[in-house]
PDB file of C-alpha atoms in Angstrom:
ATOM      1  CA  PRO A   8      86.601 127.532  74.344  1.00  0.00           C
ATOM      2  CA  LEU A   9      89.431 125.064  74.215  1.00  0.00           C
ATOM      3  CA  VAL A  10      93.097 125.747  74.777  1.00  0.00           C
ATOM      4  CA  ILE A  11      95.777 123.227  73.874  1.00  0.00           C
ATOM      5  CA  GLY A  12      99.259 124.248  74.795  1.00  0.00           C
ATOM      6  CA  SER A  13     102.551 123.769  76.509  1.00  0.00           C
ATOM      7  CA  ARG A  14     103.125 123.886  80.264  1.00  0.00           C
ATOM      8  CA  SER A  15     103.050 127.705  80.243  1.00  0.00           C
ATOM      9  CA  SER A  16      99.466 127.690  78.941  1.00  0.00           C
ATOM     10  CA  ILE A  17      98.493 127.133  82.583  1.00  0.00           C
ATOM     11  CA  PHE A  18      99.054 130.912  82.955  1.00  0.00           C
ATOM     12  CA  ALA A  19      96.573 131.878  80.195  1.00  0.00           C
ATOM     13  CA  PRO A  20      93.839 134.282  81.362  1.00  0.00           C
ATOM     14  CA  PHE A  21      90.924 131.843  81.296  1.00  0.00           C
ATOM     15  CA  GLN A  22      87.318 132.854  81.826  1.00  0.00           C
ATOM     16  CA  ASN A  23      84.769 130.317  83.058  1.00  0.00           C
ATOM     17  CA  LEU A  24      87.351 127.568  83.309  1.00  0.00           C
ATOM     18  CA  GLY A  25      85.713 124.274  84.241  1.00  0.00           C
ATOM     19  CA  LEU A  26      88.294 121.552  83.622  1.00  0.00           C
ATOM     20  CA  ILE A  27      92.044 121.114  83.262  1.00  0.00           C
ATOM     21  CA  VAL A  28      93.352 118.021  81.482  1.00  0.00           C
ATOM     22  CA  MET A  29      97.043 117.148  81.634  1.00  0.00           C
ATOM     23  CA  ASP A  30      98.381 114.112  79.798  1.00  0.00           C
ATOM     24  CA  GLU A  31     101.578 112.276  80.743  1.00  0.00           C
ATOM     25  CA  VAL A  32     102.009 114.267  83.964  1.00  0.00           C
ATOM     26  CA  HIS A  33     105.031 112.193  84.971  1.00  0.00           C
ATOM     27  CA  ASP A  34     107.047 113.806  82.174  1.00  0.00           C
ATOM     28  CA  GLU A  35     109.823 116.173  83.242  1.00  0.00           C
ATOM     29  CA  SER A  36     108.705 118.648  80.567  1.00  0.00           C
ATOM     30  CA  PHE A  37     106.006 119.753  83.025  1.00  0.00           C
ATOM     31  CA  HIS A  38     108.771 121.033  85.323  1.00  0.00           C
ATOM     32  CA  GLN A  39     110.042 124.518  84.559  1.00  0.00           C
ATOM     33  CA  ASP A  40     113.535 124.677  86.044  1.00  0.00           C
ATOM     34  CA  SER A  41     114.531 128.154  84.895  1.00  0.00           C
ATOM     35  CA  THR A  42     112.993 131.371  86.202  1.00  0.00           C
ATOM     36  CA  PRO A  43     110.104 131.398  86.838  1.00  0.00           C
ATOM     37  CA  ARG A  44     110.391 127.928  88.364  1.00  0.00           C
ATOM     38  CA  TYR A  45     107.194 125.909  88.703  1.00  0.00           C
ATOM     39  CA  ARG A  46     105.734 122.449  88.449  1.00  0.00           C
ATOM     40  CA  THR A  47     102.683 122.519  86.226  1.00  0.00           C
ATOM     41  CA  LEU A  48     100.817 119.724  88.034  1.00  0.00           C
ATOM     42  CA  GLU A  49     101.212 121.467  91.403  1.00  0.00           C
ATOM     43  CA  LEU A  50     100.057 124.763  89.900  1.00  0.00           C
ATOM     44  CA  ALA A  51      97.082 123.086  88.203  1.00  0.00           C
ATOM     45  CA  SER A  52      96.175 121.410  91.521  1.00  0.00           C
ATOM     46  CA  TRP A  53      96.215 124.803  93.248  1.00  0.00           C
ATOM     47  CA  ILE A  54      94.060 126.361  90.504  1.00  0.00           C
ATOM     48  CA  VAL A  55      91.404 123.629  90.629  1.00  0.00           C
ATOM     49  CA  GLN A  56      91.188 123.846  94.420  1.00  0.00           C
ATOM     50  CA  HIS A  57      90.710 127.614  94.352  1.00  0.00           C
ATOM     51  CA  LEU A  58      88.242 127.606  91.451  1.00  0.00           C
ATOM     52  CA  GLY A  59      86.373 124.500  92.576  1.00  0.00           C
ATOM     53  CA  ILE A  60      86.844 122.782  89.214  1.00  0.00           C
ATOM     54  CA  GLN A  61      88.151 119.395  88.121  1.00  0.00           C
ATOM     55  CA  LEU A  62      91.599 118.209  87.064  1.00  0.00           C
ATOM     56  CA  ILE A  63      92.226 115.085  85.036  1.00  0.00           C
ATOM     57  CA  ALA A  64      95.885 114.080  85.203  1.00  0.00           C
ATOM     58  CA  THR A  65      96.888 111.040  83.176  1.00  0.00           C
ATOM     59  CA  SER A  66     100.006 108.931  83.042  1.00  0.00           C
ATOM     60  CA  ALA A  67     100.825 105.438  81.879  1.00  0.00           C
ATOM     61  CA  THR A  68     103.812 105.557  84.225  1.00  0.00           C
ATOM     62  CA  PRO A  69     103.058 107.801  87.215  1.00  0.00           C
ATOM     63  CA  SER A  70     105.843 108.735  89.569  1.00  0.00           C
ATOM     64  CA  VAL A  71     105.948 106.990  92.932  1.00  0.00           C
ATOM     65  CA  LEU A  72     104.786 110.246  94.561  1.00  0.00           C
ATOM     66  CA  GLN A  73     101.858 110.645  92.144  1.00  0.00           C
ATOM     67  CA  TYR A  74     100.799 107.050  92.729  1.00  0.00           C
ATOM     68  CA  PHE A  75     101.067 107.457  96.510  1.00  0.00           C
ATOM     69  CA  VAL A  76      99.037 110.679  96.501  1.00  0.00           C
ATOM     70  CA  SER A  77      96.363 109.073  94.317  1.00  0.00           C
ATOM     71  CA  ARG A  78      96.013 106.305  96.899  1.00  0.00           C
ATOM     72  CA  GLN A  79      96.054 108.544 100.003  1.00  0.00           C
ATOM     73  CA  SER A  80      94.458 111.893  99.120  1.00  0.00           C
ATOM     74  CA  PRO A  81      90.678 112.343  99.341  1.00  0.00           C
ATOM     75  CA  HIS A  82      91.022 114.843  96.471  1.00  0.00           C
ATOM     76  CA  TRP A  83      92.517 112.321  94.039  1.00  0.00           C
ATOM     77  CA  GLN A  84      90.950 109.226  92.530  1.00  0.00           C
ATOM     78  CA  LEU A  85      93.039 106.514  90.921  1.00  0.00           C
ATOM     79  CA  HIS A  86      91.615 104.900  87.812  1.00  0.00           C
ATOM     80  CA  THR A  87      93.516 102.159  86.035  1.00  0.00           C
ATOM     81  CA  LEU A  88      93.107 100.673  82.601  1.00  0.00           C
ATOM     82  CA  GLY A  89      92.739  96.919  82.402  1.00  0.00           C
ATOM     83  CA  SER A  90      94.249  96.596  78.946  1.00  0.00           C
ATOM     84  CA  ARG A  91      96.493  98.454  76.545  1.00  0.00           C
ATOM     85  CA  ALA A  92      95.340 100.312  73.446  1.00  0.00           C
ATOM     86  CA  GLY A  93      94.558  97.933  70.611  1.00  0.00           C
ATOM     87  CA  ASN A  94      94.934  95.013  73.041  1.00  0.00           C
ATOM     88  CA  ALA A  95      98.706  95.289  72.640  1.00  0.00           C
ATOM     89  CA  SER A  96     100.669  92.952  74.857  1.00  0.00           C
ATOM     90  CA  LEU A  97     103.073  94.132  77.517  1.00  0.00           C
ATOM     91  CA  ALA A  98     106.766  93.994  76.748  1.00  0.00           C
ATOM     92  CA  GLN A  99     108.631  90.980  78.094  1.00  0.00           C
ATOM     93  CA  THR A 100     110.712  91.822  81.137  1.00  0.00           C
ATOM     94  CA  THR A 101     113.417  90.033  83.065  1.00  0.00           C
ATOM     95  CA  VAL A 102     114.484  90.927  86.583  1.00  0.00           C
ATOM     96  CA  VAL A 103     118.250  90.756  87.000  1.00  0.00           C
ATOM     97  CA  ASP A 104     119.796  90.673  90.468  1.00  0.00           C
ATOM     98  CA  MET A 105     122.562  93.236  90.023  1.00  0.00           C
ATOM     99  CA  LYS A 106     124.374  91.921  93.097  1.00  0.00           C
ATOM    100  CA  ARG A 107     124.923  88.592  91.366  1.00  0.00           C
ATOM    101  CA  ALA A 108     124.747  89.352  87.631  1.00  0.00           C
ATOM    102  CA  PRO A 109     127.923  89.441  85.574  1.00  0.00           C
ATOM    103  CA  ARG A 110     128.801  92.939  84.348  1.00  0.00           C
ATOM    104  CA  ILE A 111     130.144  93.963  80.941  1.00  0.00           C
ATOM    105  CA  SER A 112     133.201  95.375  82.719  1.00  0.00           C
ATOM    106  CA  LYS A 113     134.402  95.931  86.274  1.00  0.00           C
ATOM    107  CA  GLY A 114     132.370  98.705  87.929  1.00  0.00           C
ATOM    108  CA  SER A 115     129.857  98.926  85.076  1.00  0.00           C
ATOM    109  CA  ILE A 116     126.173  99.469  85.835  1.00  0.00           C
ATOM    110  CA  ILE A 117     125.247  97.444  82.724  1.00  0.00           C
ATOM    111  CA  SER A 118     124.718  93.737  83.276  1.00  0.00           C
ATOM    112  CA  GLN A 119     125.873  91.234  80.698  1.00  0.00           C
ATOM    113  CA  PRO A 120     122.269  90.034  80.084  1.00  0.00           C
ATOM    114  CA  LEU A 121     121.184  93.637  79.374  1.00  0.00           C
ATOM    115  CA  PHE A 122     124.149  94.202  77.081  1.00  0.00           C
ATOM    116  CA  ASP A 123     123.404  90.966  75.215  1.00  0.00           C
ATOM    117  CA  ALA A 124     119.718  91.951  74.776  1.00  0.00           C
ATOM    118  CA  ILE A 125     120.664  95.404  73.463  1.00  0.00           C
ATOM    119  CA  GLU A 126     123.199  93.889  71.095  1.00  0.00           C
ATOM    120  CA  ALA A 127     120.631  91.370  69.823  1.00  0.00           C
ATOM    121  CA  SER A 128     118.123  94.154  69.221  1.00  0.00           C
ATOM    122  CA  LEU A 129     120.602  96.272  67.312  1.00  0.00           C
TER     123      LEU A 129
END
């Protein structure tokens, strides 16, 4: 049997569960902030430990904590992809020193180079 569902599907009454797969685990939608409060990845980790099964948790942009745990925990293995789907290229990035960069207005958190790039894109 296969179950595809939202974060609450982690509570489904499974029989003979052998694998949990969670995609984009960095996403805040896996965090239930109203009652009952839970974090789906933490709950899935608890379930796999107690059932002795496997968990595959994927993310193109893991949180700092998830990356750290994957590097330190004997229960986690980090696997990285060497290329993007369809050999797509990475987006161009520019690092702007916000201590020195001109701002769009006094006290703004938006630098002039960022504002100019957004304006050009629009």
